[in-house]
Short mmCIF file of C-alpha atoms and ligand atoms in Angstrom, two decimals:
data_model
loop_
_atom_site.label_atom_id
_atom_site.label_comp_id
_atom_site.label_asym_id
_atom_site.label_seq_id
_atom_site.Cartn_x
_atom_site.Cartn_y
_atom_site.Cartn_z
CA MET A 1 69.70 71.68 73.79
CA ASN A 2 71.60 75.09 73.90
CA PRO A 3 71.70 76.24 77.47
CA VAL A 4 70.20 79.75 77.91
CA HIS A 5 71.12 82.67 80.27
CA PRO A 6 68.27 83.95 82.60
CA SER A 7 67.87 86.63 79.86
CA GLU A 8 66.81 83.91 77.40
CA LYS A 9 69.96 84.45 75.20
CA PRO A 10 71.89 81.30 73.96
CA LEU A 11 74.94 80.64 76.13
CA ARG A 12 77.00 78.31 73.90
CA MET A 13 79.82 80.22 72.35
CA ASP A 14 82.18 78.33 70.15
CA GLY A 15 85.49 79.71 69.30
CA PHE A 16 85.19 82.39 71.98
CA SER A 17 88.87 82.59 72.62
CA LYS A 18 89.52 83.48 68.98
CA LEU A 19 87.42 86.65 69.15
CA THR A 20 89.11 89.99 69.65
CA LYS A 21 88.59 91.78 73.07
CA GLU A 22 86.07 93.90 71.59
CA GLU A 23 84.18 91.06 70.08
CA LYS A 24 84.28 89.07 73.42
CA LEU A 25 83.04 92.31 75.27
CA LYS A 26 80.11 92.67 72.83
CA ARG A 27 79.20 88.98 73.09
CA ILE A 28 79.21 88.89 76.83
CA CYS A 29 77.43 92.21 77.11
CA GLY A 30 74.65 90.74 74.78
CA LEU A 31 73.76 88.39 77.64
CA PHE A 32 72.70 91.25 79.89
CA PRO A 33 69.19 92.51 79.44
CA ASP A 34 70.63 96.01 79.52
CA ALA A 35 73.42 95.34 77.03
CA SER A 36 74.56 98.86 76.24
CA GLU A 37 74.57 99.93 79.98
CA ALA A 38 76.44 96.69 80.95
CA GLU A 39 78.90 97.55 78.12
CA ARG A 40 79.36 101.11 79.47
CA GLU A 41 79.82 99.85 83.06
CA ILE A 42 82.32 97.08 82.19
CA ARG A 43 84.41 99.31 79.93
CA SER A 44 84.44 101.90 82.81
CA PHE A 45 86.85 99.59 84.71
CA TRP A 46 89.43 99.57 81.87
CA HIS A 47 92.68 101.25 82.85
CA MET A 48 92.96 104.81 81.28
CA ASP A 49 96.57 103.76 80.07
CA PRO A 50 96.15 101.36 77.04
CA ASN A 51 99.61 99.97 77.67
CA ILE A 52 98.93 99.10 81.22
CA GLN A 53 95.50 97.59 80.22
CA LYS A 54 97.18 95.39 77.56
CA GLN A 55 99.55 94.23 80.09
CA LEU A 56 96.69 93.37 82.56
CA ASP A 57 94.57 91.70 79.70
CA GLU A 58 97.68 89.47 78.98
CA PHE A 59 98.10 88.08 82.36
CA SER A 60 95.08 85.87 81.54
CA GLU A 61 92.81 84.62 78.90
CA ASN A 62 89.42 85.90 77.63
CA THR A 63 89.92 89.17 79.51
CA ILE A 64 87.20 91.67 79.09
CA THR A 65 87.85 94.18 81.99
CA ASN A 66 89.40 94.46 85.42
CA PHE A 67 87.92 93.55 88.72
CA PHE A 68 88.86 96.09 91.40
CA PHE A 69 89.71 95.26 95.01
CA PRO A 70 90.77 98.01 97.50
CA TYR A 71 94.36 98.38 98.01
CA GLY A 72 95.18 99.64 101.57
CA VAL A 73 98.14 100.13 103.75
CA VAL A 74 99.05 99.39 107.38
CA PRO A 75 101.62 101.69 108.76
CA ASN A 76 103.85 101.26 111.90
CA VAL A 77 104.34 97.45 111.57
CA VAL A 78 107.34 96.78 113.49
CA ILE A 79 109.11 93.48 112.60
CA ASN A 80 112.36 92.65 114.12
CA GLY A 81 112.96 96.17 115.19
CA ARG A 82 112.36 97.57 111.65
CA THR A 83 109.19 99.60 110.80
CA TYR A 84 107.15 98.73 107.52
CA THR A 85 104.26 100.21 105.83
CA VAL A 86 102.48 97.08 104.60
CA PRO A 87 100.27 97.00 101.46
CA MET A 88 97.12 94.71 101.68
CA VAL A 89 94.63 93.95 99.02
CA ILE A 90 91.53 92.73 100.54
CA GLU A 91 87.69 93.29 100.08
CA GLU A 92 86.58 92.48 103.68
CA SER A 93 85.98 95.82 105.37
CA SER A 94 87.49 95.00 108.90
CA VAL A 95 90.85 93.42 107.85
CA VAL A 96 93.12 96.39 107.22
CA ALA A 97 91.70 98.15 110.50
CA ALA A 98 92.20 95.01 112.60
CA ALA A 99 95.75 94.70 111.34
CA ALA A 100 96.46 98.19 112.15
CA LYS A 101 95.15 97.99 115.56
CA SER A 102 97.48 94.97 116.26
CA ALA A 103 100.48 96.71 114.77
CA LYS A 104 99.81 99.78 117.07
CA PHE A 105 99.17 97.47 119.99
CA TRP A 106 102.46 95.41 119.54
CA SER A 107 104.62 98.53 118.26
CA THR A 108 104.78 99.68 121.98
CA ARG A 109 105.47 96.08 123.26
CA GLY A 110 108.48 95.08 121.30
CA GLY A 111 106.85 94.58 117.93
CA PHE A 112 106.63 91.35 116.01
CA GLN A 113 109.48 88.94 116.06
CA ALA A 114 109.81 86.90 112.89
CA ARG A 115 112.30 84.31 111.37
CA VAL A 116 112.40 82.08 108.60
CA VAL A 117 112.93 78.59 109.81
CA SER A 118 113.83 76.87 106.38
CA VAL A 119 113.37 77.51 102.72
CA GLU A 120 113.17 74.13 100.91
CA LYS A 121 110.78 73.57 98.14
CA ILE A 122 109.71 70.12 96.81
CA GLY A 123 109.02 68.61 93.46
CA GLN A 124 108.07 65.19 92.23
CA VAL A 125 108.19 62.92 89.22
CA HIS A 126 105.36 60.29 89.79
CA PHE A 127 106.16 57.11 87.75
CA ILE A 128 105.31 53.46 87.35
CA TRP A 129 108.16 50.88 87.04
CA MET A 130 107.50 47.15 87.20
CA GLY A 131 110.56 45.65 88.35
CA ARG A 132 112.48 44.64 91.61
CA PRO A 133 112.71 47.52 93.99
CA GLU A 134 116.36 46.68 94.84
CA LYS A 135 117.39 47.03 91.29
CA LEU A 136 115.96 50.41 90.97
CA LYS A 137 117.43 51.45 94.42
CA ALA A 138 120.79 50.13 93.20
CA LEU A 139 120.63 52.25 90.06
CA PHE A 140 119.33 55.39 91.70
CA PRO A 141 122.89 57.07 92.67
CA GLU A 142 123.91 56.92 89.01
CA LEU A 143 120.45 58.09 87.96
CA LYS A 144 120.74 61.09 90.48
CA THR A 145 124.25 62.07 88.95
CA GLN A 146 122.64 62.18 85.49
CA PHE A 147 119.58 64.24 86.77
CA LEU A 148 121.97 66.83 88.26
CA ALA A 149 124.19 66.90 85.12
CA GLY A 150 121.33 66.96 82.66
CA THR A 151 119.65 69.96 84.34
CA ARG A 152 122.71 72.11 84.63
CA HIS A 153 121.54 74.35 81.79
CA ILE A 154 118.58 75.11 83.87
CA THR A 155 120.14 75.19 87.39
CA GLY A 156 123.22 77.24 86.37
CA ASN A 157 121.77 80.67 87.14
CA MET A 158 119.97 79.67 90.34
CA GLU A 159 123.14 78.08 91.57
CA LYS A 160 124.93 81.44 90.99
CA ARG A 161 122.31 83.12 93.09
CA GLY A 162 123.08 80.56 95.92
CA GLY A 163 120.12 78.08 95.22
CA GLY A 164 119.42 74.94 93.05
CA ILE A 165 118.83 71.42 93.55
CA LEU A 166 119.65 70.37 97.23
CA ASP A 167 118.68 66.76 97.03
CA ILE A 168 116.97 64.10 94.94
CA GLN A 169 115.47 60.98 96.48
CA LEU A 170 113.72 57.87 95.36
CA VAL A 171 110.55 57.20 97.15
CA ASP A 172 108.97 53.68 97.08
CA MET A 173 105.23 54.02 97.05
CA THR A 174 104.56 50.42 95.71
CA HIS A 175 102.48 49.88 98.95
CA HIS A 176 99.87 52.15 97.45
CA GLU A 177 100.04 51.04 93.86
CA PRO A 178 102.09 48.22 92.15
CA GLY A 179 105.11 49.73 90.61
CA TYR A 180 104.40 53.35 91.88
CA TYR A 181 107.63 55.32 92.75
CA GLN A 182 108.50 59.02 92.97
CA VAL A 183 111.54 61.10 92.26
CA LYS A 184 111.30 63.45 94.94
CA ALA A 185 113.67 66.59 94.72
CA ILE A 186 114.39 69.32 97.10
CA PHE A 187 114.92 72.85 95.76
CA ASP A 188 116.12 76.11 96.97
CA THR A 189 114.69 78.84 94.65
CA CYS A 190 116.05 81.87 96.36
CA ASP A 191 114.10 84.94 95.64
CA SER A 192 111.61 83.31 93.30
CA MET A 193 108.60 81.33 94.13
CA GLY A 194 110.26 78.83 91.85
CA ALA A 195 107.28 77.04 90.19
CA ASN A 196 108.58 77.36 86.54
CA PHE A 197 112.03 76.60 87.60
CA ILE A 198 111.00 73.40 89.52
CA ASN A 199 108.60 72.13 86.85
CA SER A 200 111.34 72.68 84.08
CA CYS A 201 113.79 70.65 86.18
CA LEU A 202 111.16 67.85 86.82
CA GLU A 203 110.23 67.50 83.28
CA GLU A 204 113.96 67.21 82.35
CA PHE A 205 114.23 64.50 85.11
CA ALA A 206 111.34 62.55 83.49
CA LEU A 207 113.07 62.50 80.13
CA ILE A 208 116.41 61.34 81.55
CA LEU A 209 114.67 58.72 83.75
CA ARG A 210 113.17 57.24 80.59
CA GLU A 211 116.34 57.24 78.56
CA PHE A 212 118.48 56.13 81.49
CA MET A 213 116.25 53.00 82.00
CA GLN A 214 116.37 52.28 78.29
CA GLU A 215 120.16 52.07 78.34
CA ALA A 216 120.81 50.83 81.85
CA GLU A 217 122.85 47.62 82.33
CA GLY A 218 121.36 44.34 83.78
CA LEU A 219 117.72 45.13 83.20
CA GLU A 220 115.21 42.80 81.53
CA ALA A 221 113.32 44.13 78.59
CA THR A 222 110.14 44.64 80.79
CA GLU A 223 112.25 46.66 83.29
CA ARG A 224 113.10 49.14 80.52
CA GLU A 225 109.57 50.46 80.38
CA VAL A 226 108.79 53.60 82.50
CA THR A 227 105.39 55.19 82.71
CA VAL A 228 105.83 58.65 83.87
CA ILE A 229 102.46 59.77 85.36
CA MET A 230 103.30 63.36 85.95
CA SER A 231 106.05 65.80 86.94
CA ILE A 232 105.01 68.64 89.06
CA LEU A 233 106.00 70.85 92.06
CA SER A 234 104.21 70.25 95.35
CA ASN A 235 102.54 73.30 96.90
CA TYR A 236 102.94 71.61 100.20
CA THR A 237 106.43 72.99 101.44
CA PRO A 238 106.47 72.15 105.15
CA ASN A 239 110.12 73.10 105.10
CA CYS A 240 109.71 76.61 103.59
CA LYS A 241 108.41 77.88 106.76
CA VAL A 242 108.32 81.20 108.75
CA GLU A 243 107.64 81.89 112.40
CA CYS A 244 106.10 84.96 113.97
CA VAL A 245 106.02 85.70 117.74
CA VAL A 246 104.51 88.36 119.93
CA GLU A 247 105.50 88.49 123.55
CA CYS A 248 105.66 90.72 126.59
CA PRO A 249 105.25 90.67 130.37
CA VAL A 250 101.65 90.00 131.18
CA GLU A 251 101.15 93.25 132.96
CA GLU A 252 102.20 95.14 129.93
CA LEU A 253 99.09 93.87 128.00
CA GLY A 254 97.10 96.47 129.89
CA THR A 255 93.42 96.46 130.59
CA PHE A 256 90.71 95.43 128.13
CA ASP A 257 87.21 96.30 127.25
CA GLY A 258 84.71 95.37 129.72
CA GLY A 259 87.20 95.91 132.49
CA LEU A 260 89.15 92.63 131.85
CA SER A 261 92.58 92.49 133.60
CA ALA A 262 95.75 91.42 131.72
CA GLN A 263 95.67 88.01 133.50
CA GLU A 264 92.06 87.36 132.88
CA PHE A 265 92.64 88.40 129.20
CA MET A 266 95.54 86.02 128.94
CA ARG A 267 93.56 83.14 130.36
CA LYS A 268 90.62 83.71 128.05
CA PHE A 269 92.94 84.27 125.10
CA SER A 270 94.75 81.00 125.96
CA LEU A 271 91.49 79.19 125.99
CA ALA A 272 90.62 80.57 122.77
CA VAL A 273 93.70 79.19 121.26
CA LYS A 274 93.21 75.87 122.91
CA VAL A 275 89.74 75.57 121.31
CA ALA A 276 91.31 76.18 117.84
CA GLN A 277 93.76 73.52 118.60
CA VAL A 278 91.16 70.71 119.50
CA ASP A 279 88.14 71.69 117.43
CA PRO A 280 88.42 71.64 113.63
CA HIS A 281 85.32 73.90 113.21
CA ARG A 282 86.90 76.72 115.18
CA ALA A 283 90.37 75.98 113.86
CA THR A 284 89.04 76.64 110.38
CA THR A 285 87.72 79.99 111.39
CA HIS A 286 90.72 80.81 113.46
CA ASN A 287 93.06 80.07 110.47
CA LYS A 288 90.92 81.85 108.16
CA GLY A 289 91.52 84.99 110.19
CA ILE A 290 95.21 84.36 109.75
CA TYR A 291 94.80 84.19 105.96
CA ASN A 292 92.84 87.39 106.01
CA GLY A 293 96.35 88.95 106.80
CA ILE A 294 98.59 86.66 104.76
CA ASP A 295 96.45 86.56 101.64
CA ALA A 296 96.14 90.35 101.58
CA VAL A 297 99.91 90.82 101.38
CA VAL A 298 100.34 87.92 99.09
CA LEU A 299 97.82 89.52 96.72
CA ALA A 300 99.37 92.87 96.98
CA THR A 301 102.77 91.51 96.05
CA GLY A 302 101.58 89.52 93.01
CA ASN A 303 102.10 86.14 94.70
CA ASP A 304 99.88 82.97 94.42
CA PHE A 305 97.53 83.15 97.40
CA ARG A 306 96.01 79.70 96.24
CA ALA A 307 99.43 77.99 96.74
CA VAL A 308 99.91 79.87 100.06
CA GLU A 309 96.62 78.73 101.43
CA ALA A 310 96.70 75.17 100.20
CA CYS A 311 100.11 74.85 101.76
CA GLY A 312 99.06 76.29 105.21
CA HIS A 313 95.89 74.19 105.42
CA THR A 314 97.58 70.97 104.81
CA TYR A 315 100.21 71.95 107.35
CA ALA A 316 97.39 72.53 109.73
CA ALA A 317 96.24 69.07 109.26
CA ARG A 318 99.74 67.49 109.34
CA ASP A 319 99.03 65.19 112.40
CA GLY A 320 95.83 63.98 110.95
CA GLN A 321 93.35 66.52 112.50
CA TYR A 322 92.95 70.13 111.30
CA ARG A 323 94.27 72.46 113.93
CA SER A 324 95.20 76.19 114.66
CA LEU A 325 98.26 77.48 113.00
CA THR A 326 99.23 79.42 116.24
CA ARG A 327 100.04 78.26 119.73
CA MET A 328 100.48 79.76 123.20
CA GLU A 329 103.90 79.37 124.72
CA SER A 330 103.21 81.58 127.79
CA SER A 331 105.03 81.02 130.96
CA GLU A 332 104.58 82.48 134.42
CA GLY A 333 104.01 86.33 133.95
CA ARG A 334 104.87 86.24 130.37
CA PHE A 335 102.46 86.34 127.28
CA ARG A 336 103.99 84.57 124.36
CA TYR A 337 102.03 83.75 121.12
CA VAL A 338 103.55 82.06 118.21
CA LEU A 339 102.42 81.51 114.57
CA GLU A 340 104.20 78.98 112.53
CA VAL A 341 103.25 78.76 108.85
CA PRO A 342 104.83 77.48 105.61
CA MET A 343 104.51 79.43 102.48
CA ALA A 344 106.36 79.84 99.19
CA LEU A 345 106.72 83.53 98.15
CA GLY A 346 108.70 85.28 95.54
CA VAL A 347 109.92 88.76 94.84
CA VAL A 348 111.10 88.05 91.29
CA GLY A 349 109.41 86.13 88.55
CA GLY A 350 105.65 85.55 88.09
CA LEU A 351 103.58 88.77 88.49
CA THR A 352 105.81 90.25 91.24
CA ARG A 353 107.54 92.71 88.82
CA LEU A 354 105.07 92.69 86.08
CA HIS A 355 101.91 93.85 87.87
CA PRO A 356 102.45 97.68 88.29
CA MET A 357 100.90 97.63 91.75
CA ALA A 358 102.91 94.50 92.86
CA ARG A 359 106.03 96.29 91.79
CA ARG A 360 104.91 99.27 93.89
CA SER A 361 104.01 97.06 96.72
CA LEU A 362 107.60 95.50 96.92
CA GLU A 363 108.94 99.04 96.59
CA LEU A 364 106.91 100.23 99.53
CA LEU A 365 108.23 97.36 101.59
CA GLY A 366 111.80 98.46 100.71
CA HIS A 367 112.60 95.74 98.21
CA PRO A 368 112.41 92.75 100.43
CA SER A 369 114.11 89.53 99.80
CA ALA A 370 111.61 86.49 99.46
CA GLN A 371 112.53 85.49 103.09
CA GLU A 372 111.84 89.03 104.34
CA LEU A 373 108.35 88.98 102.48
CA MET A 374 107.58 85.60 104.22
CA MET A 375 108.23 87.38 107.54
CA ILE A 376 105.99 90.39 106.57
CA ALA A 377 103.08 88.17 105.29
CA ALA A 378 103.21 86.06 108.46
CA THR A 379 103.33 89.02 110.78
CA MET A 380 100.06 90.32 109.04
CA GLY A 381 98.57 86.95 109.54
CA MET A 382 99.49 87.05 113.23
CA ALA A 383 98.31 90.68 113.42
CA ASN A 384 94.89 89.82 112.10
CA ASN A 385 94.61 86.73 114.22
CA PHE A 386 95.52 88.63 117.47
CA ALA A 387 93.07 91.33 116.65
CA ALA A 388 90.31 88.81 116.00
CA LEU A 389 91.01 86.82 119.27
CA LYS A 390 91.30 90.04 121.19
CA SER A 391 87.79 91.17 120.20
CA LEU A 392 86.39 87.68 120.55
CA VAL A 393 87.31 87.21 124.02
CA THR A 394 86.42 90.76 125.12
CA THR A 395 83.70 92.75 123.33
CA GLY A 396 82.79 90.22 120.63
CA ILE A 397 83.51 90.55 117.08
CA GLN A 398 80.34 92.28 115.68
CA LYS A 399 80.81 95.69 117.31
CA GLY A 400 84.05 96.42 115.33
CA HIS A 401 83.02 94.44 112.24
CA MET A 402 79.61 96.20 111.85
CA LYS A 403 81.24 99.67 112.43
CA MET A 404 83.65 98.72 109.56
CA HIS A 405 80.80 97.37 107.40
CA LEU A 406 78.78 100.62 108.13
CA LEU A 407 79.83 102.22 104.82
CA ASN A 408 78.96 99.26 102.76
CA ILE A 409 75.47 99.23 104.27
CA LEU A 410 75.09 103.00 103.59
CA ASN A 411 76.24 102.46 100.11
CA HIS A 412 73.77 99.65 99.79
CA PHE A 413 71.03 102.16 100.50
CA GLU A 414 72.58 104.70 98.17
CA ALA A 415 73.00 107.21 101.09
CA THR A 416 74.24 110.58 100.05
CA GLU A 417 77.53 112.02 101.41
CA LYS A 418 75.68 114.13 103.93
CA GLU A 419 73.59 111.02 105.00
CA LYS A 420 76.82 109.17 105.41
CA GLU A 421 78.33 111.86 107.45
CA LEU A 422 75.37 112.06 109.85
CA ALA A 423 75.14 108.25 109.94
CA VAL A 424 78.79 107.71 110.91
CA GLU A 425 78.43 110.18 113.65
CA TYR A 426 75.32 108.65 114.93
CA PHE A 427 76.55 105.09 114.85
CA LYS A 428 79.70 106.00 116.85
CA HIS A 429 77.53 105.84 119.80
CA ASN A 430 74.88 103.25 118.58
CA LYS A 431 74.83 99.64 117.55
CA VAL A 432 75.17 99.03 113.75
CA SER A 433 72.93 96.52 112.22
CA PHE A 434 71.51 96.38 108.78
CA ASN A 435 68.07 97.21 110.12
CA ALA A 436 69.14 100.07 112.28
CA VAL A 437 70.89 101.71 109.44
CA ARG A 438 67.87 101.34 107.20
CA SER A 439 65.63 102.79 110.06
CA TYR A 440 68.03 105.72 110.48
CA LEU A 441 67.98 106.48 106.82
CA VAL A 442 64.28 106.34 106.60
CA ALA A 443 64.08 108.58 109.57
CA LEU A 444 66.38 111.04 107.94
CA ARG A 445 64.83 110.97 104.72
CA GLU A 446 61.23 111.37 106.04
CA GLY A 447 62.51 114.38 108.00
CA LEU A 448 61.61 112.48 111.26
CA ILE A 449 64.95 113.61 112.76
CA GLU A 450 66.75 116.65 112.17
CA GLY A 451 69.72 118.80 113.36
CA SER A 452 72.94 117.20 114.77
CA ALA A 453 73.16 113.55 114.55
CA GLU A 454 74.34 113.08 118.10
CA LYS A 455 70.88 114.44 119.24
CA ILE A 456 68.96 111.51 117.74
CA SER A 457 68.13 108.93 120.27
CA PRO A 458 68.25 105.30 119.40
CA GLU A 459 64.67 104.85 120.71
CA VAL A 460 63.44 107.15 117.95
CA ILE A 461 65.47 105.13 115.36
CA SER A 462 64.00 101.84 116.61
CA ASP A 463 60.45 103.12 116.59
CA ILE A 464 60.52 104.01 112.99
CA LYS A 465 58.58 101.52 110.99
CA LEU A 466 60.79 99.57 108.63
CA SER A 467 59.89 100.12 105.04
C1 LIG B 501 86.50 86.95 109.83
O1 LIG B 501 86.99 87.40 108.40
C2 LIG B 501 87.75 86.38 110.48
C3 LIG B 501 87.35 85.96 112.02
O2 LIG B 501 86.13 85.27 112.00
C4 LIG B 501 88.65 85.06 112.53
C5 LIG B 501 88.29 84.48 113.90
O3 LIG B 501 87.11 84.16 114.12
O4 LIG B 501 89.32 84.22 114.44
C6 LIG B 501 87.01 87.12 112.93
#
């Protein structure tokens, strides 16, 4: 049976990818009950410059339009004494504001200190070979020489830039599966994320491996057979890692909402971090807050946020339990908070220079190296996490969140610019909630309140019957 869309139109579309963009657009719009309005709306998101639109279309398959996300910036981010204006692409309303608050807070307390701990990336050829392990181990040094020589045409340029293949190891995995081994290679891919470089080297290793075993001396006929399962980089790069630290004397933390002293704040903050160390439920949310900041920079610079997230979450579970990526290292009288996170980023290759806004982001950041970009991304992770914990252990998160969400709620109710202006003023002094905003708009629209927004009492608003 042909599956149907809720609009009762048939969903199966053979040969869709072969259609032109116009044809695809029409076919898809035909699925909407208001086909011509849908087409108008979808087209309205096309870029006005057809050359740029073509470039965007060609990043992916079956493209019919663009999906917009806000591109925001956080000024005054001080990292290792240098001030950056950091671009962030994110849809969640409070993320940029939270990062900006943290950046401001730490800018007068020494800023963020970041350093890249290591830059190694990993790729694997997974294969089956049914022979005596010692034989393979004895052959491996010669095989390794051939891997290096046979990939020189790929690695030459990377070596000129200071990178290349750092090591190649044989890993015996036969305790998991009879005959299962890995060629595990370690790479330095300099300023590129390196996925294509690594995968090209690995596929070459796989060919060399098969040929080598065909010709190697002293093997039985059955030992000449190699089944290559797959050759692929690993997105888990625990040794491509960056660390970001914020620290200051405790008293310099100042005082906090609710009259919390610096000492009390540090104690509650430390407990919050402890909770995220021991409880996977909290650790997941804690780390999600870190990735609010990291992903936004990764996206703005055209990097692969799925790879960055997958890597970080595996790292967070490296001892068998999922834990916080941050830790407290405070000592007597000193607040010190550390984020340690692995990530593979590039500033050349991929979309980094192809996407016009990714190119602009890198320019805005002063053309950073990949290592510098790792430090910037980690810093924004730290900034967002610090802001989140600071709110959580003082005022609670909803106050700030809902303030930031106010415009979304107003837009939901199709508030006019004037209504928004009045509402923003009113909710500066009153608690934002979906219902409160709805009641406020009802009151405004029904003329139940008038004049300056500041004069409206919350009691009047809460008394208004919800429509
Ligand atoms: C919301 O996007 C992120 C937070 O939940 C993070 C946290 O709880 O630490 C606020």
